[in-house]
Short mmCIF file of C-alpha atoms in Angstrom, two decimals:
data_model
loop_
_atom_site.label_atom_id
_atom_site.label_comp_id
_atom_site.label_asym_id
_atom_site.label_seq_id
_atom_site.Cartn_x
_atom_site.Cartn_y
_atom_site.Cartn_z
CA MET A 556 116.02 -142.88 135.44
CA ASP A 557 116.10 -144.11 139.58
CA ARG A 558 114.04 -141.81 141.72
CA ARG A 559 115.71 -143.84 144.64
CA ASP A 560 119.43 -142.32 143.22
CA PHE A 561 120.43 -140.04 140.98
CA ILE A 562 122.54 -137.16 140.10
CA ILE A 563 122.19 -133.69 140.08
CA LYS A 564 124.67 -132.65 137.39
CA GLY A 565 124.68 -128.64 135.91
CA ALA A 566 121.56 -128.18 138.37
CA LEU A 567 123.86 -127.43 141.11
CA GLY A 568 126.87 -125.40 139.14
CA GLY A 569 128.29 -128.72 137.57
CA ALA A 570 129.52 -129.42 141.24
CA GLY A 571 128.00 -132.99 140.06
CA LEU A 572 126.47 -133.13 143.98
CA LEU A 573 124.65 -136.56 144.21
CA ILE A 574 121.41 -136.89 146.76
CA SER A 575 120.14 -139.93 147.15
CA GLY A 576 116.05 -140.10 147.04
CA VAL A 577 115.73 -142.17 150.00
CA THR A 578 118.76 -142.39 151.50
CA GLY A 579 118.67 -138.03 151.35
CA LYS A 580 117.28 -138.10 154.40
CA VAL A 581 120.86 -138.80 155.85
CA PHE A 582 121.38 -135.24 154.23
CA ALA A 583 118.12 -133.47 154.98
CA SER A 584 115.77 -132.42 157.93
CA SER A 585 112.52 -131.79 157.89
CA LYS A 586 113.47 -127.86 156.53
CA GLY A 587 115.86 -128.77 153.89
CA SER A 588 118.70 -128.90 155.67
CA LYS A 589 120.70 -131.52 157.76
CA LYS A 590 121.48 -130.90 160.75
CA PRO A 591 125.35 -130.21 161.74
CA PRO A 592 128.21 -131.49 162.94
CA TYR A 593 129.26 -132.31 158.78
CA PRO A 594 132.03 -134.96 158.34
CA TYR A 595 135.34 -133.87 158.41
CA LYS A 596 138.11 -134.42 155.83
CA PRO A 597 141.93 -133.29 157.20
CA ILE A 598 143.00 -129.84 155.75
CA ASP A 599 146.51 -128.70 154.70
CA PRO A 600 147.05 -125.97 157.16
CA ALA A 601 150.08 -124.60 154.86
CA MET A 602 147.13 -124.87 151.47
CA ILE A 603 144.60 -123.02 153.84
CA GLU A 604 146.55 -119.99 155.38
CA LYS A 605 147.30 -118.93 151.87
CA LYS A 606 143.48 -119.20 150.76
CA ALA A 607 142.20 -117.43 153.59
CA TYR A 608 145.18 -114.64 152.86
CA ASP A 609 143.80 -113.82 149.44
CA TYR A 610 140.10 -114.84 150.64
CA TYR A 611 140.48 -111.57 152.36
CA PHE A 612 140.82 -109.39 149.52
CA LYS A 613 137.90 -110.58 148.40
CA GLY A 614 135.13 -110.82 151.34
CA HIS A 615 137.17 -109.64 154.11
CA CYS A 616 138.29 -111.27 157.63
CA ALA A 617 135.27 -113.64 158.92
CA TYR A 618 134.99 -114.87 155.04
CA GLY A 619 138.12 -115.52 154.25
CA VAL A 620 138.39 -117.62 157.01
CA PHE A 621 134.91 -119.22 156.90
CA ALA A 622 134.46 -119.57 153.20
CA SER A 623 137.79 -120.64 152.71
CA ILE A 624 137.59 -123.78 154.91
CA LEU A 625 134.11 -124.36 153.71
CA ASP A 626 135.01 -124.06 150.21
CA THR A 627 138.36 -126.95 150.77
CA LEU A 628 135.25 -128.98 152.65
CA LYS A 629 132.75 -128.69 149.90
CA GLU A 630 135.81 -129.78 147.77
CA SER A 631 136.71 -132.55 149.71
CA VAL A 632 133.56 -133.18 151.83
CA GLY A 633 130.63 -131.86 149.42
CA GLY A 634 127.46 -133.17 150.88
CA PRO A 635 125.70 -130.98 153.26
CA TYR A 636 128.54 -128.21 152.26
CA VAL A 637 127.16 -127.55 149.10
CA GLY A 638 124.24 -125.77 149.58
CA ILE A 639 126.24 -123.57 152.12
CA PRO A 640 127.66 -119.52 150.73
CA GLY A 641 131.00 -118.96 152.02
CA GLU A 642 129.27 -114.86 151.94
CA LEU A 643 127.14 -115.62 154.99
CA LEU A 644 129.91 -114.64 156.94
CA GLU A 645 130.26 -111.66 154.88
CA TYR A 646 128.66 -109.53 157.47
CA GLY A 647 131.53 -110.66 160.26
CA ARG A 648 134.19 -107.97 158.75
CA GLY A 649 135.03 -105.08 161.04
CA GLY A 650 133.40 -106.61 164.30
CA ILE A 651 130.12 -107.20 162.41
CA ASN A 652 130.09 -104.29 159.63
CA GLY A 653 132.90 -102.42 161.67
CA TRP A 654 130.77 -101.52 164.70
CA GLY A 655 134.15 -103.61 166.70
CA THR A 656 132.40 -106.85 168.34
CA ILE A 657 134.10 -109.43 168.31
CA CYS A 658 136.98 -110.05 165.64
CA GLY A 659 135.30 -111.35 161.68
CA ALA A 660 137.78 -114.34 162.17
CA LEU A 661 137.41 -115.21 165.05
CA ASN A 662 133.32 -115.45 164.30
CA GLY A 663 133.89 -116.97 160.57
CA ALA A 664 136.48 -119.71 162.44
CA ALA A 665 133.51 -121.25 165.22
CA ALA A 666 130.94 -120.98 162.48
CA ILE A 667 132.42 -123.54 159.95
CA ILE A 668 134.08 -125.10 163.79
CA HIS A 669 130.65 -125.65 164.44
CA LEU A 670 129.48 -126.82 161.46
CA CYS A 671 132.64 -130.06 161.50
CA CYS A 672 132.93 -131.38 164.96
CA ARG A 673 130.80 -132.14 167.39
CA ASP A 674 132.69 -130.76 170.31
CA TRP A 675 132.39 -127.73 168.99
CA LYS A 676 132.55 -125.56 172.26
CA THR A 677 136.29 -127.16 172.69
CA VAL A 678 137.65 -126.31 170.17
CA VAL A 679 136.53 -122.72 169.73
CA ASP A 680 137.59 -122.24 173.29
CA ALA A 681 141.34 -123.72 172.17
CA LEU A 682 141.76 -121.38 169.58
CA TYR A 683 140.07 -118.44 171.43
CA LYS A 684 142.53 -118.52 173.55
CA TRP A 685 145.36 -119.30 171.29
CA HIS A 686 143.89 -115.91 169.07
CA ASN A 687 143.99 -113.87 172.88
CA GLU A 688 147.52 -115.44 173.91
CA THR A 689 149.43 -115.39 170.52
CA PRO A 690 151.47 -112.38 169.07
CA LEU A 691 149.82 -111.75 165.72
CA PRO A 692 150.45 -111.55 163.09
CA ILE A 693 152.91 -114.71 161.66
CA TYR A 694 151.60 -115.68 157.93
CA ASN A 695 154.34 -113.94 155.91
CA PRO A 696 152.88 -113.91 152.75
CA GLU A 697 155.04 -114.48 149.45
CA ASN A 698 153.31 -111.37 148.05
CA PRO A 699 152.00 -109.31 150.22
CA ARG A 700 149.01 -107.79 147.88
CA LYS A 701 148.06 -104.44 150.71
CA TYR A 702 151.36 -103.56 152.57
CA LYS A 703 155.21 -105.38 152.15
CA GLY A 704 157.24 -103.70 155.09
CA ALA A 705 157.50 -105.04 157.94
CA LEU A 706 154.13 -105.18 160.19
CA GLY A 707 155.12 -106.01 163.74
CA SER A 708 152.65 -108.21 165.88
CA SER A 709 150.98 -107.45 168.92
CA ILE A 710 148.85 -110.11 171.53
CA SER A 711 145.21 -109.25 171.71
CA THR A 712 144.41 -109.72 175.08
CA SER A 713 141.08 -109.93 174.03
CA PRO A 714 138.53 -111.63 171.05
CA ILE A 715 136.88 -108.25 170.37
CA CYS A 716 138.28 -106.37 167.49
CA HIS A 717 138.61 -102.96 168.32
CA ILE A 718 141.13 -103.99 171.04
CA SER A 719 142.80 -106.42 169.21
CA VAL A 720 143.33 -103.38 167.06
CA MET A 721 143.75 -101.25 168.73
CA LYS A 722 146.93 -103.19 170.67
CA TRP A 723 148.45 -103.33 166.93
CA CYS A 724 148.43 -99.58 166.29
CA GLU A 725 149.45 -98.64 169.57
CA LYS A 726 152.87 -101.59 169.78
CA THR A 727 153.18 -100.51 165.84
CA GLY A 728 152.50 -97.01 165.22
CA PHE A 729 150.00 -97.68 162.43
CA ALA A 730 146.99 -96.15 161.96
CA TYR A 731 143.63 -97.94 162.20
CA ASP A 732 142.84 -96.71 158.24
CA SER A 733 146.83 -97.33 157.30
CA LYS A 734 147.18 -100.31 154.26
CA ALA A 735 149.43 -101.76 157.12
CA ARG A 736 146.89 -102.15 159.02
CA SER A 737 144.26 -103.99 156.52
CA GLU A 738 146.92 -105.81 155.25
CA ARG A 739 147.56 -107.08 159.47
CA CYS A 740 143.87 -108.44 159.20
CA ALA A 741 144.43 -110.55 156.02
CA ARG A 742 147.53 -111.80 157.69
CA ILE A 743 145.87 -112.93 161.14
CA THR A 744 143.00 -114.30 158.66
CA ALA A 745 145.47 -116.96 157.40
CA ASP A 746 146.67 -117.54 160.86
CA VAL A 747 143.21 -118.00 162.58
CA ALA A 748 142.05 -120.44 159.52
CA LYS A 749 144.87 -122.34 159.76
CA LYS A 750 145.11 -122.87 163.61
CA THR A 751 141.90 -123.30 163.16
CA VAL A 752 142.29 -126.45 160.85
CA GLU A 753 145.10 -127.94 162.91
CA LEU A 754 142.87 -127.93 165.74
CA LEU A 755 140.15 -130.16 163.77
CA ASN A 756 143.23 -132.02 162.29
CA ALA A 757 143.86 -132.83 166.71
CA TYR A 758 140.54 -133.23 166.92
CA TYR A 759 139.74 -135.94 164.59
CA TYR A 760 142.69 -137.67 163.94
CA GLY A 761 145.25 -136.26 167.03
CA LYS A 762 145.45 -135.72 170.39
CA LEU A 763 143.41 -132.54 170.57
CA LYS A 764 144.27 -131.70 174.44
CA ALA A 765 142.20 -128.42 174.68
CA LYS A 766 140.88 -127.34 178.12
CA THR A 767 137.91 -125.69 178.10
CA VAL A 768 138.29 -121.76 178.86
CA PRO A 769 136.54 -121.52 182.70
CA GLY A 770 134.17 -118.10 182.92
CA ILE A 771 134.06 -115.45 184.68
CA TYR A 772 131.23 -113.80 185.47
CA LYS A 773 129.46 -113.81 181.63
CA THR A 774 132.46 -113.84 180.02
CA LYS A 775 135.62 -115.81 179.42
CA MET A 776 137.63 -112.50 178.87
CA GLU A 777 139.50 -110.61 181.27
CA CYS A 778 138.04 -107.83 182.66
CA THR A 779 141.14 -105.89 182.95
CA THR A 780 141.78 -105.86 179.15
CA CYS A 781 138.97 -103.40 178.92
CA HIS A 782 137.62 -102.08 182.00
CA ASN A 783 140.18 -99.89 184.22
CA MET A 784 140.75 -98.32 180.78
CA LYS A 785 140.50 -94.89 180.71
CA VAL A 786 139.43 -93.37 177.31
CA GLY A 787 138.23 -89.87 176.19
CA GLY A 788 134.11 -90.09 175.51
CA MET B 1366 110.80 -136.35 133.55
CA ASP B 1367 112.03 -133.12 131.67
CA ARG B 1368 115.68 -132.76 132.93
CA ARG B 1369 115.69 -128.78 132.39
CA ASP B 1370 112.63 -129.26 135.36
CA PHE B 1371 112.11 -131.08 137.54
CA ILE B 1372 110.79 -131.23 140.94
CA ILE B 1373 112.61 -133.19 144.02
CA LYS B 1374 109.86 -134.91 146.56
CA GLY B 1375 111.09 -136.04 149.03
CA ALA B 1376 114.16 -136.08 148.32
CA LEU B 1377 115.29 -133.24 150.65
CA GLY B 1378 112.79 -133.72 153.61
CA GLY B 1379 109.84 -133.65 151.85
CA ALA B 1380 110.32 -130.06 151.75
CA GLY B 1381 108.65 -130.06 147.36
CA LEU B 1382 112.10 -128.07 146.22
CA LEU B 1383 112.06 -127.00 142.91
CA ILE B 1384 115.04 -127.25 141.27
CA SER B 1385 115.30 -126.30 137.28
CA GLY B 1386 118.42 -128.37 134.98
CA VAL B 1387 119.23 -125.42 133.59
CA THR B 1388 117.99 -122.60 135.22
CA GLY B 1389 119.33 -124.00 138.40
CA LYS B 1390 122.42 -121.75 137.56
CA VAL B 1391 120.02 -118.68 139.04
CA PHE B 1392 120.70 -120.22 142.35
CA ALA B 1393 124.17 -121.86 141.54
CA SER B 1394 127.48 -120.67 141.90
CA SER B 1395 130.70 -122.16 140.94
CA LYS B 1396 130.84 -123.87 144.76
CA GLY B 1397 127.33 -125.09 144.51
CA SER B 1398 125.82 -121.90 145.97
CA LYS B 1399 124.02 -118.82 144.69
CA LYS B 1400 126.09 -115.80 146.61
CA PRO B 1401 123.39 -113.75 149.06
CA PRO B 1402 121.54 -111.69 148.48
CA TYR B 1403 118.42 -113.59 148.23
CA PRO B 1404 114.74 -112.87 147.52
CA TYR B 1405 112.70 -111.59 150.44
CA LYS B 1406 109.35 -111.93 151.15
CA PRO B 1407 107.55 -109.93 153.58
CA ILE B 1408 107.16 -111.41 157.25
CA ASP B 1409 104.52 -110.98 159.47
CA PRO B 1410 106.59 -109.30 163.15
CA ALA B 1411 103.78 -111.08 165.60
CA MET B 1412 104.81 -114.67 163.78
CA ILE B 1413 108.23 -114.25 163.87
CA GLU B 1414 108.45 -113.09 167.47
CA LYS B 1415 106.60 -115.90 169.02
CA LYS B 1416 108.37 -118.04 166.90
CA ALA B 1417 111.85 -117.02 167.40
CA TYR B 1418 110.47 -117.16 171.08
CA ASP B 1419 110.56 -121.20 170.85
CA TYR B 1420 113.44 -121.38 168.51
CA TYR B 1421 115.14 -120.10 171.72
CA PHE B 1422 114.30 -122.87 173.74
CA LYS B 1423 115.95 -125.54 171.04
CA GLY B 1424 119.08 -123.53 169.71
CA HIS B 1425 119.27 -120.25 171.79
CA CYS B 1426 119.64 -116.62 171.06
CA ALA B 1427 121.87 -116.94 168.23
CA TYR B 1428 119.85 -119.59 166.39
CA GLY B 1429 116.55 -118.27 167.70
CA VAL B 1430 116.88 -114.92 165.34
CA PHE B 1431 118.53 -117.07 162.83
CA ALA B 1432 116.85 -120.17 162.17
CA SER B 1433 113.35 -118.91 162.48
CA ILE B 1434 113.49 -116.39 159.96
CA LEU B 1435 114.85 -118.44 157.81
CA ASP B 1436 112.63 -121.06 158.32
CA THR B 1437 110.20 -118.78 157.33
CA LEU B 1438 111.98 -118.27 154.37
CA LYS B 1439 112.42 -121.16 153.40
CA GLU B 1440 108.62 -121.96 153.07
CA SER B 1441 107.69 -118.98 151.44
CA VAL B 1442 111.03 -118.50 149.08
CA GLY B 1443 112.71 -121.59 149.10
CA GLY B 1444 115.95 -121.78 146.62
CA PRO B 1445 118.83 -121.01 147.75
CA TYR B 1446 118.02 -120.90 151.73
CA VAL B 1447 116.72 -124.50 151.53
CA GLY B 1448 120.66 -125.82 151.78
CA ILE B 1449 121.27 -124.00 154.64
CA PRO B 1450 120.64 -125.26 158.23
CA GLY B 1451 119.17 -122.72 160.19
CA GLU B 1452 121.84 -124.25 163.12
CA LEU B 1453 124.55 -122.83 161.59
CA LEU B 1454 124.28 -120.05 163.67
CA GLU B 1455 123.37 -122.34 166.56
CA TYR B 1456 127.76 -121.72 168.45
CA GLY B 1457 126.46 -118.09 168.97
CA ARG B 1458 125.02 -118.37 172.01
CA GLY B 1459 126.00 -116.54 175.30
CA GLY B 1460 128.28 -113.82 173.25
CA ILE B 1461 129.65 -117.30 171.27
CA ASN B 1462 129.77 -119.55 173.10
CA GLY B 1463 129.91 -118.32 176.32
CA TRP B 1464 132.37 -115.79 175.89
CA GLY B 1465 129.69 -113.31 175.96
CA THR B 1466 131.05 -110.95 173.31
CA ILE B 1467 128.31 -110.17 170.57
CA CYS B 1468 125.17 -110.74 171.57
CA GLY B 1469 124.19 -113.79 170.05
CA ALA B 1470 120.58 -112.39 168.95
CA LEU B 1471 122.61 -109.47 167.02
CA ASN B 1472 124.80 -111.89 165.27
CA GLY B 1473 122.14 -114.29 164.01
CA ALA B 1474 120.49 -110.34 163.10
CA ALA B 1475 123.53 -109.89 161.14
CA ALA B 1476 123.71 -113.10 159.51
CA ILE B 1477 120.24 -113.80 158.08
CA ILE B 1478 119.94 -109.51 157.22
CA HIS B 1479 122.63 -110.00 154.95
CA LEU B 1480 121.36 -112.87 153.06
CA CYS B 1481 118.61 -111.26 152.09
CA CYS B 1482 119.29 -107.91 151.77
CA ARG B 1483 121.87 -105.78 149.21
CA ASP B 1484 121.87 -103.24 151.90
CA TRP B 1485 122.72 -104.98 154.86
CA LYS B 1486 124.61 -102.72 156.21
CA THR B 1487 121.88 -99.78 156.57
CA VAL B 1488 119.47 -102.16 158.40
CA VAL B 1489 121.88 -103.91 160.51
CA ASP B 1490 122.56 -100.47 161.95
CA ALA B 1491 119.20 -99.69 162.41
CA LEU B 1492 118.56 -102.37 164.48
CA TYR B 1493 121.67 -102.74 166.08
CA LYS B 1494 121.17 -98.55 167.39
CA TRP B 1495 117.54 -99.49 168.24
CA HIS B 1496 118.68 -102.50 170.86
CA ASN B 1497 121.65 -99.89 172.05
CA GLU B 1498 118.74 -97.61 173.04
CA THR B 1499 115.77 -99.32 174.24
CA PRO B 1500 114.67 -100.75 177.06
CA LEU B 1501 113.92 -104.79 176.77
CA PRO B 1502 112.97 -106.88 176.49
CA ILE B 1503 108.73 -106.23 175.08
CA TYR B 1504 107.77 -109.51 173.96
CA ASN B 1505 105.77 -111.01 176.78
CA PRO B 1506 104.52 -113.86 175.73
CA GLU B 1507 100.91 -115.88 177.04
CA ASN B 1508 102.66 -119.09 178.45
CA PRO B 1509 106.65 -118.48 179.59
CA ARG B 1510 108.80 -120.69 179.25
CA LYS B 1511 111.74 -119.88 182.02
CA TYR B 1512 110.06 -117.52 184.73
CA LYS B 1513 106.62 -116.07 184.82
CA GLY B 1514 106.81 -113.23 187.05
CA ALA B 1515 108.17 -109.61 185.52
CA LEU B 1516 111.10 -109.42 184.42
CA GLY B 1517 111.77 -105.55 184.40
CA SER B 1518 113.89 -104.11 181.59
CA SER B 1519 117.13 -102.46 180.99
CA ILE B 1520 118.70 -100.48 178.35
CA SER B 1521 121.72 -102.59 177.38
CA THR B 1522 123.71 -99.12 175.71
CA SER B 1523 125.66 -102.55 173.94
CA PRO B 1524 126.13 -104.63 171.56
CA ILE B 1525 128.26 -106.79 173.79
CA CYS B 1526 126.08 -110.16 175.66
CA HIS B 1527 127.94 -109.37 179.02
CA ILE B 1528 127.54 -105.62 179.06
CA SER B 1529 123.83 -105.68 177.69
CA VAL B 1530 123.24 -108.86 180.89
CA MET B 1531 124.76 -107.28 183.41
CA LYS B 1532 123.33 -103.74 182.70
CA TRP B 1533 119.87 -105.62 183.47
CA CYS B 1534 120.59 -108.03 186.18
CA GLU B 1535 121.86 -104.59 188.34
CA LYS B 1536 118.42 -103.14 187.40
CA THR B 1537 116.20 -106.06 188.30
CA GLY B 1538 118.63 -108.11 190.79
CA PHE B 1539 118.21 -111.24 189.28
CA ALA B 1540 121.77 -113.24 188.72
CA TYR B 1541 123.60 -114.06 185.65
CA ASP B 1542 122.45 -117.24 185.83
CA SER B 1543 118.57 -116.84 186.71
CA LYS B 1544 115.58 -118.75 185.15
CA ALA B 1545 114.89 -115.19 184.96
CA ARG B 1546 117.69 -114.02 183.08
CA SER B 1547 117.12 -116.89 180.48
CA GLU B 1548 113.77 -116.32 180.23
CA ARG B 1549 114.93 -112.00 179.83
CA CYS B 1550 117.33 -113.31 177.15
CA ALA B 1551 113.82 -115.76 174.97
CA ARG B 1552 112.27 -112.89 175.30
CA ILE B 1553 115.51 -110.27 173.25
CA THR B 1554 115.38 -113.43 171.09
CA ALA B 1555 111.72 -112.50 170.20
CA ASP B 1556 111.99 -108.56 170.02
CA VAL B 1557 115.31 -108.98 167.88
CA ALA B 1558 113.67 -110.74 165.34
CA LYS B 1559 110.71 -109.11 165.40
CA LYS B 1560 112.43 -105.61 164.57
CA THR B 1561 114.62 -107.67 161.88
CA VAL B 1562 111.76 -108.46 160.09
CA GLU B 1563 109.91 -104.74 160.82
CA LEU B 1564 113.25 -103.47 159.35
CA LEU B 1565 113.43 -105.65 156.49
CA ASN B 1566 109.78 -105.35 155.47
CA ALA B 1567 110.75 -101.68 155.46
CA TYR B 1568 113.09 -101.82 153.09
CA TYR B 1569 111.05 -103.94 150.67
CA TYR B 1570 107.65 -102.49 150.74
CA GLY B 1571 107.61 -99.44 153.17
CA LYS B 1572 109.95 -96.21 152.93
CA LEU B 1573 113.14 -96.81 155.43
CA LYS B 1574 114.63 -94.41 156.84
CA ALA B 1575 118.23 -96.44 158.77
CA LYS B 1576 120.77 -93.49 158.95
CA THR B 1577 124.40 -95.82 158.68
CA VAL B 1578 126.36 -95.66 162.38
CA PRO B 1579 128.95 -93.29 161.91
CA GLY B 1580 132.01 -95.20 163.35
CA ILE B 1581 133.55 -93.55 166.61
CA TYR B 1582 137.85 -94.18 166.47
CA LYS B 1583 137.30 -98.47 165.37
CA THR B 1584 134.12 -98.86 166.82
CA LYS B 1585 130.72 -98.05 165.87
CA MET B 1586 130.04 -98.30 170.27
CA GLU B 1587 130.07 -95.83 172.85
CA CYS B 1588 133.93 -96.19 174.60
CA THR B 1589 132.30 -95.19 177.95
CA THR B 1590 130.27 -97.86 178.34
CA CYS B 1591 132.51 -100.28 179.17
CA HIS B 1592 136.27 -98.58 179.57
CA ASN B 1593 135.81 -95.78 182.08
CA MET B 1594 133.95 -99.35 184.46
CA LYS B 1595 136.62 -100.08 187.87
CA VAL B 1596 135.97 -103.59 187.75
CA GLY B 1597 137.99 -105.97 189.96
CA GLY B 1598 140.45 -108.28 188.43
#
């Protein structure tokens, strides 16, 4: 076997990963992994929303967006994506282990966008702006997994998990710990994954006219969404 | 060369990664990467705080914590860590590309804790609780990179980036866009990396007496840190 160019079959779960002995440097940094960004190939938005919805029920919101797109790129591109576990972003669920900070779907989306896009900042800003201004969820699966009735929708005005959930609970009357709320988050996982690949497809193959969101004193979030809100405690 | 057990030298940047032809399945899932958690080996807290501080200046806060610990485990454990790029978490800087949401150091910490610890939830909660209650920064490097004067310290009361930064700016009088603020975030990157490995060492080799933080209506954060705060807008 030529040491300079050999195929490892079986070693990596039958993935048939091609590693080149010398040209392998293309995929390798000093620590054994290539620095992103990695190549991208177009992804069907209709396919990914269904896949991300299904993935939500395996590993929640952040995993749902990150792993559904990552696994798709493992199949279409392979290479440097193959060594990264989709489960890496599982910790993002519930705004990171229930802390209610960044929406897990948006955390997972930023992670995968950064992996496959040199101009990741523009794409992340476009996605977050869309998320904050759009009535969600949009996706309406043929066979809902947790709740089959009408869910309604709400505008989150914020990328923060517990603010987004609270806005939706207030609008629809569903409880935080209801099956409908879980269904809503699964569908938003689908929505965010779909929008993410639409933006990536537009960035690579179309004309993405995204504007970087200007910062307001230490953040890009709207101040008054949170701060002039009276709560007990 | 025995196909069942061979060493790839040079192919992965000279890392000398051992991949076993058949036993390689230990490190491989159906998508070419093993599911976490991965093995952990003890890390010297004094070493990691210095390394994370240095890494901050290569890729900011989230990268600083995540990549410094990841690279250490690539060297001591190898295996499934090797295919993961430390740069993966770069997107977390400034609460994710300047959005000011989750503190990047805490985002990166949760990512690496989840990778190497089955009981990652307990460790993440212990870390976040410590972060929110402890006057930071603590680390005082021999050769500060951005600002050499006294920095002061503040209690963030929150894992949210822009809240934590604002508390420190108010306490010390430094501006958000000052070199001192960048120095402060580099040192907090060091502090969070050090505390993370202290908790992981205690989890694996000592007696970690961490309590899961109870949730308060959709979040584990203190409501009044943010919500009864009047701001313009």
